[in-house]
Tab-separated table of C-alpha atoms in Angstrom:
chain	number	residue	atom	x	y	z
A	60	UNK	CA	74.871	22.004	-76.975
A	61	UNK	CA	73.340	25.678	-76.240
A	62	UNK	CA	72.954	24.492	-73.053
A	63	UNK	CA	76.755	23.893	-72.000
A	64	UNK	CA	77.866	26.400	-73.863
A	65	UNK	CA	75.549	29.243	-71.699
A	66	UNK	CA	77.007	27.051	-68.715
A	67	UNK	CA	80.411	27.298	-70.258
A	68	UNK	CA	79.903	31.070	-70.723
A	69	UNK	CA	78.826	31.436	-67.424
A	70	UNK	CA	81.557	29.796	-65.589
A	71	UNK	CA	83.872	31.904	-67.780
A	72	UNK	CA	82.687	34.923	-66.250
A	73	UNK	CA	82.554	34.102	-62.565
A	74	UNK	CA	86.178	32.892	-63.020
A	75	UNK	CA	87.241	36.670	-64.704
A	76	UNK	CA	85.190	38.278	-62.468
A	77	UNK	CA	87.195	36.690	-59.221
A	78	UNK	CA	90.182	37.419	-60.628
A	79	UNK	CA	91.072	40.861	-59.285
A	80	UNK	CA	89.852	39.334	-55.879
A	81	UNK	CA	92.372	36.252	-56.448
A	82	UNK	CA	94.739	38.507	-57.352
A	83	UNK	CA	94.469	41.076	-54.241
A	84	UNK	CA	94.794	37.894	-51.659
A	85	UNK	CA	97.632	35.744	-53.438
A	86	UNK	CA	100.146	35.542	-51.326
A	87	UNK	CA	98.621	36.324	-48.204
A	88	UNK	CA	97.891	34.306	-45.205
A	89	UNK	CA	94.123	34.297	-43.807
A	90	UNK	CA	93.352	33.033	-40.724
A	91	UNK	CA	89.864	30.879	-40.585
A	92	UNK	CA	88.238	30.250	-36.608
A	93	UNK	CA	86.142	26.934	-37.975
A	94	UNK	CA	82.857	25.884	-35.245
A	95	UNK	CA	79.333	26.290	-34.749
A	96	UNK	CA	76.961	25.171	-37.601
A	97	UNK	CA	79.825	25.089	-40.061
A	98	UNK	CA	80.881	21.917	-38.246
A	99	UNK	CA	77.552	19.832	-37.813
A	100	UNK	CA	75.972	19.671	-41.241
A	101	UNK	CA	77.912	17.719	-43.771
A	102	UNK	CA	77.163	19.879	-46.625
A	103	UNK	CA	78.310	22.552	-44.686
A	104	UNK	CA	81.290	20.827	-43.585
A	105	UNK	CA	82.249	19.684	-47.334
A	106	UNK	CA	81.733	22.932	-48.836
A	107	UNK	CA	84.140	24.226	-45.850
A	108	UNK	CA	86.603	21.948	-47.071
A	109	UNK	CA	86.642	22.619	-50.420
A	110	UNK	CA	86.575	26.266	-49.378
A	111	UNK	CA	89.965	25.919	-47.942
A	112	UNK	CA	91.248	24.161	-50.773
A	113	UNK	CA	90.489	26.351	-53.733
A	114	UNK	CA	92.638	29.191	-51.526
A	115	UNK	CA	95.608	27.353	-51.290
A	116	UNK	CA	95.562	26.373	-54.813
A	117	UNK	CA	95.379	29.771	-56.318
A	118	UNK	CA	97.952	30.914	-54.017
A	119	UNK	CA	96.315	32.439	-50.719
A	120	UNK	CA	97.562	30.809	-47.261
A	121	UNK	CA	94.827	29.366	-44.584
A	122	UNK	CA	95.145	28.408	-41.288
A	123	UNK	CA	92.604	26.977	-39.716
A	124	UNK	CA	91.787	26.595	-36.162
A	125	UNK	CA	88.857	25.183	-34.648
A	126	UNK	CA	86.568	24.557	-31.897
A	127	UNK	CA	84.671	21.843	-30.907
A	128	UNK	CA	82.055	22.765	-27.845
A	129	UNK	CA	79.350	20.371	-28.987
A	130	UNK	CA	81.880	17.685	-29.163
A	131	UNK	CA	83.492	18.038	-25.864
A	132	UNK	CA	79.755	18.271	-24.243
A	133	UNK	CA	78.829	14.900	-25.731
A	134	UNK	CA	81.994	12.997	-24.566
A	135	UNK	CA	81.569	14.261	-21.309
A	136	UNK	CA	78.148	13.035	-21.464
A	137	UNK	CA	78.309	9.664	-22.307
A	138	UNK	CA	81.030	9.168	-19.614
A	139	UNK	CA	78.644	10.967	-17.115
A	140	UNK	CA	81.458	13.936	-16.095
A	141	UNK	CA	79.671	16.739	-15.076
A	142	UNK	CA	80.485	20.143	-17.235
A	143	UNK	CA	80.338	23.441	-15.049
A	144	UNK	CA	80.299	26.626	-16.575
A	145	UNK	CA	81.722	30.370	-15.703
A	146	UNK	CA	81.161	33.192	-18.231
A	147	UNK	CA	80.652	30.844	-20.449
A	148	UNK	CA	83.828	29.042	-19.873
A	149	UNK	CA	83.930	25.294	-19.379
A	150	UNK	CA	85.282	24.777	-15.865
A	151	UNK	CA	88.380	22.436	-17.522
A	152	UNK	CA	89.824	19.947	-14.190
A	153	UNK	CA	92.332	17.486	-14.956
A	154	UNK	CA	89.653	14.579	-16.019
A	155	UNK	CA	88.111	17.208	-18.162
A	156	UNK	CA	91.091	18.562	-19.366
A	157	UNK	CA	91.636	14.912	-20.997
A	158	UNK	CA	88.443	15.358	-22.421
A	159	UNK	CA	89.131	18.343	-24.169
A	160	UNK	CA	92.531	16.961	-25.197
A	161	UNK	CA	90.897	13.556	-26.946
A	162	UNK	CA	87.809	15.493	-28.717
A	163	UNK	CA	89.952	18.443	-29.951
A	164	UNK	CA	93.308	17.119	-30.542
A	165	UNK	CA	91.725	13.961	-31.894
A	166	UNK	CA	88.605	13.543	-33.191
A	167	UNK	CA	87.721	17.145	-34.501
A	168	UNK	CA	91.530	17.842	-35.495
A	169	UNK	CA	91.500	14.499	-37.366
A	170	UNK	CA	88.156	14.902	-38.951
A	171	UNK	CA	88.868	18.540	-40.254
A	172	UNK	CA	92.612	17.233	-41.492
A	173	UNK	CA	90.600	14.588	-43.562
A	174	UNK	CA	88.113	16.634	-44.775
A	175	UNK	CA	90.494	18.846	-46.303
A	176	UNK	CA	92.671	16.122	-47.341
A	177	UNK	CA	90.167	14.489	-49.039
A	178	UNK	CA	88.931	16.926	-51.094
A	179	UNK	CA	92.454	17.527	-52.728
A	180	UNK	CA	94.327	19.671	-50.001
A	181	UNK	CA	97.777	18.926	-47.794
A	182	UNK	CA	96.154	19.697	-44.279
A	183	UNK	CA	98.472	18.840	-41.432
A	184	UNK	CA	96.723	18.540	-37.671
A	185	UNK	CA	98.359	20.954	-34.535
A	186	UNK	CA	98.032	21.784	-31.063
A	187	UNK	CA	99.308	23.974	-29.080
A	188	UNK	CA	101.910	21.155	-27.736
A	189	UNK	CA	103.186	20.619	-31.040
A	190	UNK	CA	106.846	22.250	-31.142
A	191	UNK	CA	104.971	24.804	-28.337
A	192	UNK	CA	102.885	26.381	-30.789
A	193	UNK	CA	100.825	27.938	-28.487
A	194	UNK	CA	102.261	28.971	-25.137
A	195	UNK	CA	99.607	29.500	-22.420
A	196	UNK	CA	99.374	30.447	-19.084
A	197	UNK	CA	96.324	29.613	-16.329
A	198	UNK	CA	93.268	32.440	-17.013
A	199	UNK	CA	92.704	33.975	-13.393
A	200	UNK	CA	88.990	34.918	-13.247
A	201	UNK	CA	87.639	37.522	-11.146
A	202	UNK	CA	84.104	38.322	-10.246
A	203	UNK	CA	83.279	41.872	-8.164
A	204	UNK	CA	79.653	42.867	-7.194
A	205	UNK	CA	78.702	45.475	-5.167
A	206	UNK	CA	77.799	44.217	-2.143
A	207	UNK	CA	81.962	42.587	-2.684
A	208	UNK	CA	84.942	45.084	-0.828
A	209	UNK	CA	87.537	42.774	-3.137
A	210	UNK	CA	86.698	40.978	-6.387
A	211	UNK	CA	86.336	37.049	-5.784
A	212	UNK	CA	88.906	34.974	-7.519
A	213	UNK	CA	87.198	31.924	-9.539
A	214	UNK	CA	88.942	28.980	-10.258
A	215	UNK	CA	88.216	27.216	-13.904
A	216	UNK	CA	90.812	25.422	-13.318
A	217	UNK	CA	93.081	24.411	-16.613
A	218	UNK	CA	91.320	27.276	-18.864
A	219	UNK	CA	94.150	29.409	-20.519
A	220	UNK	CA	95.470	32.611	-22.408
A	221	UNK	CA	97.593	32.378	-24.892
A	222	UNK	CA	101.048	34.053	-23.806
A	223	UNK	CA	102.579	33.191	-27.540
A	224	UNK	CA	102.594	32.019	-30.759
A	225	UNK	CA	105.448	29.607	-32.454
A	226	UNK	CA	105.473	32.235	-35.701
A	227	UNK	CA	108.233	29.972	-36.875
A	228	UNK	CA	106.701	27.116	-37.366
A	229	UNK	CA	103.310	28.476	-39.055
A	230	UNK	CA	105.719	30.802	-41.395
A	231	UNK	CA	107.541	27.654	-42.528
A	232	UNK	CA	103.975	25.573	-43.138
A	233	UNK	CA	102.524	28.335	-44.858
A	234	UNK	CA	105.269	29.085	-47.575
A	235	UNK	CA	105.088	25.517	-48.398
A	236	UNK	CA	102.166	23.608	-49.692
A	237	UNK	CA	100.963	22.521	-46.223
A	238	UNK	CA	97.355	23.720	-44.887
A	239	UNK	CA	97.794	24.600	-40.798
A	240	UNK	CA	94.884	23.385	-38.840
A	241	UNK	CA	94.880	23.814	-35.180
A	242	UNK	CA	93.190	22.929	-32.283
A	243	UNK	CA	93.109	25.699	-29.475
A	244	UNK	CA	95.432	23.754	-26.585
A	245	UNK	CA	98.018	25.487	-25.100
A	246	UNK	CA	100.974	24.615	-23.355
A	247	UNK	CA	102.511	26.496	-20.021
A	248	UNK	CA	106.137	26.138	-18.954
A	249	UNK	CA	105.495	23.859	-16.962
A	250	UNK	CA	104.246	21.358	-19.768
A	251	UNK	CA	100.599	21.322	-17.968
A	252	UNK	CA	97.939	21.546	-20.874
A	253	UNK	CA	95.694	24.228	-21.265
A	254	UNK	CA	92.310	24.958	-22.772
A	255	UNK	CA	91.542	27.604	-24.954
A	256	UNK	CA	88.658	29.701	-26.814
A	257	UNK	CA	89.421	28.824	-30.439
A	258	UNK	CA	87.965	32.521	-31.273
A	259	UNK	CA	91.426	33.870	-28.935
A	260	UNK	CA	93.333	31.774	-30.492
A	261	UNK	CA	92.312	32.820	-33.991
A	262	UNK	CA	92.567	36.384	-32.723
A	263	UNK	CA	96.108	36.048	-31.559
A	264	UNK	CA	97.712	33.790	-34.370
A	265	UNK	CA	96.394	36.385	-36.740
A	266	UNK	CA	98.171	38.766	-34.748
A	267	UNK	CA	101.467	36.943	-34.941
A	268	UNK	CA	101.410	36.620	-38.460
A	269	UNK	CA	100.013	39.448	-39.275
A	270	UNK	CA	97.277	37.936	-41.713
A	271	UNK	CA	95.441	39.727	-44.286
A	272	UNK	CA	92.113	38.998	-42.419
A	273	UNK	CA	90.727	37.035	-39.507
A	274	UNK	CA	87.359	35.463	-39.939
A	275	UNK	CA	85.208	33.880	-37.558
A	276	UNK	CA	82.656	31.676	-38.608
A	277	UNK	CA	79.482	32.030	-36.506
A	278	UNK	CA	75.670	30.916	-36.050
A	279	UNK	CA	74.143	34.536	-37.292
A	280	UNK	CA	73.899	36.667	-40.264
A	281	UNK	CA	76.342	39.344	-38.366
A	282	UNK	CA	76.383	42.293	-35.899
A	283	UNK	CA	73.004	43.755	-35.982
A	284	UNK	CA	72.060	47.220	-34.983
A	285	UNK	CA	69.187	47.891	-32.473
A	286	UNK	CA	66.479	47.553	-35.166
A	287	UNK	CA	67.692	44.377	-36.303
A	288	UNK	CA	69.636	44.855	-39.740
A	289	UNK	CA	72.969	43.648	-40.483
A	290	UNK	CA	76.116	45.839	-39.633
A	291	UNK	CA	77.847	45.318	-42.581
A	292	UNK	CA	81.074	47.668	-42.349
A	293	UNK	CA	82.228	49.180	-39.038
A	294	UNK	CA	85.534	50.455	-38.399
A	295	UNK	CA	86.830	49.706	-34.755
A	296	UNK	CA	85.513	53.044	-33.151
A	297	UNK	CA	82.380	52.466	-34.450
A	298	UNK	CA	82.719	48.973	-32.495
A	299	UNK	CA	83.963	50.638	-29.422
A	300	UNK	CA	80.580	53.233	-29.378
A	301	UNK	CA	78.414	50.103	-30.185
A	302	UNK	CA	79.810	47.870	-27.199
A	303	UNK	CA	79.904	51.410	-25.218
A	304	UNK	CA	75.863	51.902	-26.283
A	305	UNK	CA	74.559	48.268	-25.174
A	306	UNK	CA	74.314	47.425	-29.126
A	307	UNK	CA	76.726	44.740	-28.825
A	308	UNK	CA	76.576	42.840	-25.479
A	309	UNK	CA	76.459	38.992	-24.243
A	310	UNK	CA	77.644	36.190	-25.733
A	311	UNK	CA	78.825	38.620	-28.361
A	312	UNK	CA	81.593	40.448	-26.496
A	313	UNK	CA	84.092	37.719	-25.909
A	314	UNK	CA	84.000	37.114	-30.067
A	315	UNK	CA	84.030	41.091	-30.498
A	316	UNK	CA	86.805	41.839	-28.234
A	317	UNK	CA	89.138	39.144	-29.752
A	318	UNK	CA	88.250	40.671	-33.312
A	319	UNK	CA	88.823	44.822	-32.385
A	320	UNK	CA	92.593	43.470	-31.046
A	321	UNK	CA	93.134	41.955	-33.589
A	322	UNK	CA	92.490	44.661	-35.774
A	323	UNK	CA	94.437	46.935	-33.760
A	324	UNK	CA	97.192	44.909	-33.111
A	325	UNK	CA	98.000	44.926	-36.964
A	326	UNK	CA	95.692	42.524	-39.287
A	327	UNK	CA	93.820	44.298	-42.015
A	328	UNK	CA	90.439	43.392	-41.286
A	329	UNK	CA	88.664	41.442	-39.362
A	330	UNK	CA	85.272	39.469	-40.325
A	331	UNK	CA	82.310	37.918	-38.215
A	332	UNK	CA	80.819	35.792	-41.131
A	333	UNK	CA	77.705	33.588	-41.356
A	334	UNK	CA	78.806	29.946	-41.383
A	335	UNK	CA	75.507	28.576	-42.252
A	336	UNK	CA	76.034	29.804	-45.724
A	337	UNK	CA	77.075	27.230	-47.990
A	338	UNK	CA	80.919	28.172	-49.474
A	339	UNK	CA	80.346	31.488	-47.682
A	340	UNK	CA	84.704	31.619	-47.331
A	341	UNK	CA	84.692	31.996	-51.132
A	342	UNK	CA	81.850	34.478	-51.250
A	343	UNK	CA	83.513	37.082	-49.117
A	344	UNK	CA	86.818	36.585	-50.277
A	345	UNK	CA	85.965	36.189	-54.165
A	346	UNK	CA	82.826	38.710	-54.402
A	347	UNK	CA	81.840	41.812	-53.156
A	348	UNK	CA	78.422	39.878	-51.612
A	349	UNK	CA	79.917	39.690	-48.338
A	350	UNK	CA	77.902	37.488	-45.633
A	351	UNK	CA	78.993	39.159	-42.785
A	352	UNK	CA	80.295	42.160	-40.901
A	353	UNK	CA	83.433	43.404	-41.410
A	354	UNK	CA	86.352	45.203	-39.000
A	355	UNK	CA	88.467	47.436	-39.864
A	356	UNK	CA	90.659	50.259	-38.792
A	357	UNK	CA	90.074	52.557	-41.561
């Protein structure tokens, strides 16, 4: 009996001790860029889930959008289509393009909706095409060396930027009981699909709604200085001098970039966290053991 009542006690006081945290963030909407790690292991993915859950029921707003890389590369695989890559970018033809639209729209979407779903949440599945959610346009992509009089225009083909954001209809899903989850397609004028970096399109639908706080889950602990140790507060000047400096650089920058305008454009803070840390949603947002940097203007 000692026994579960120490557990009792103990439970007690994690619960009081969230409480101011609960009550700073009820109310708000977060935005939440799922991938990477987060997305492979199923411990990982469960605790995720139940993650998102436990906000919505004491009253914060999630939206979720994810990515699915891995997923897209294995499809494309197994159906021997050959992926091509610039900056990074998966060069996204019309064959690939109904790739993308299948894994991300379908599988991943459907899997993440579940997930959620079955651990006691209301998740509803989105793209971009869904009452134009996400307008797009084509990315142009231009590459200038030195030896070059006029930068060289690269074609990816249907890789996009998002243009806009249907604030509408995530407003109306949020203030209900409904959990967004999104996968990054976008939609032109012209109706022609478009593929997206889910870490932009976290970036700008925090920007449209003006969220309390964007976090991207990645693969590493956080920004790390030159020696190694983990940046954990930086305000977005201190970003700029550490981009400026070499500190920050490579595969880094893209994920960087989209959280400094973010920031700047109007959401409080911005986070890169460590998705290979078990319920590591609920430890930044209920304790002050962050695992993670964190952006902010201030």
């Amino acid at each position: 009996m000692s026994l579960d009542h120490e557990k009792a006690v103990q439970v007690a006081k994690v619960l009081t001790e969230a409480l101011p945290y609960i009550q700073r963030y009820v109310g708000k909407t977060l935005v939440i860029k799922y991938g990477g790690n987060a997305m492979e292991s199923e411990e990982l993915k469960n605790s995720f889930a139940r993650d998102i859950v436990l906000m919505k029921a004491v009253g914060i707003n999630p939206i979720v959008v994810h990515g699915g890389g891995p997923q897209i590369g294995d499809l494309l695989k197994r159906l021997s289509i050959e992926s091509h890559f610039v900056d990074g970018m998966r060069v996204t033809d019309g064959q690939t393009m109904d790739v993308v639209e299948m894994v991300l729209g379908g599988l991943v979407n459907k899997e993440i909706v579940n997930l959620i779903n079955h651990n006691g949440g209301n998740a509803i599945g989105l793209t971009g095409k869904d009452a134009r959610l996400i307008r797009a346009k084509k990315l142009n992509v231009t590459r200038k060396t030195p030896e070059m009089t006029t930068p060289e225009i690269i074609d990816v083909g249907q890789v996009g930027e998002v243009v806009g954001i249907n604030t509408e209809l995530l407003n109306m899903l949020v203030s209900s009981h409904f959990i967004p989850v999104i996968a990054p397609i976008g939609v032109g004028e012209d109706g022609k699909s478009y593929n997206i970096n889910a870490d932009l399109v976290a970036g700008k639908v925090a920007e449209a709604v003006q969220a309390e706080k964007l976090m991207l889950l990645t693969n590493i602990a956080g920004l790390l200085d030159k020696e190694g140790k983990i940046l954990t507060g930086l305000t977005t000047k201190q970003v700029d001098d550490l981009i400026a400096d070499g500190t920050i650089y490579g595969g880094m920058l893209p994920k960087i970039h989209c959280a400094l305008e973010a920031v700047k454009a109007g959401v409080a803070s911005a986070l890169i966290l460590d998705g290979r840390v078990p319920n590591a949603i609920l430890l930044e947002i209920f304790t002050d053991k962050g695992v993670g940097t964190l952006i902010t203007n201030k």
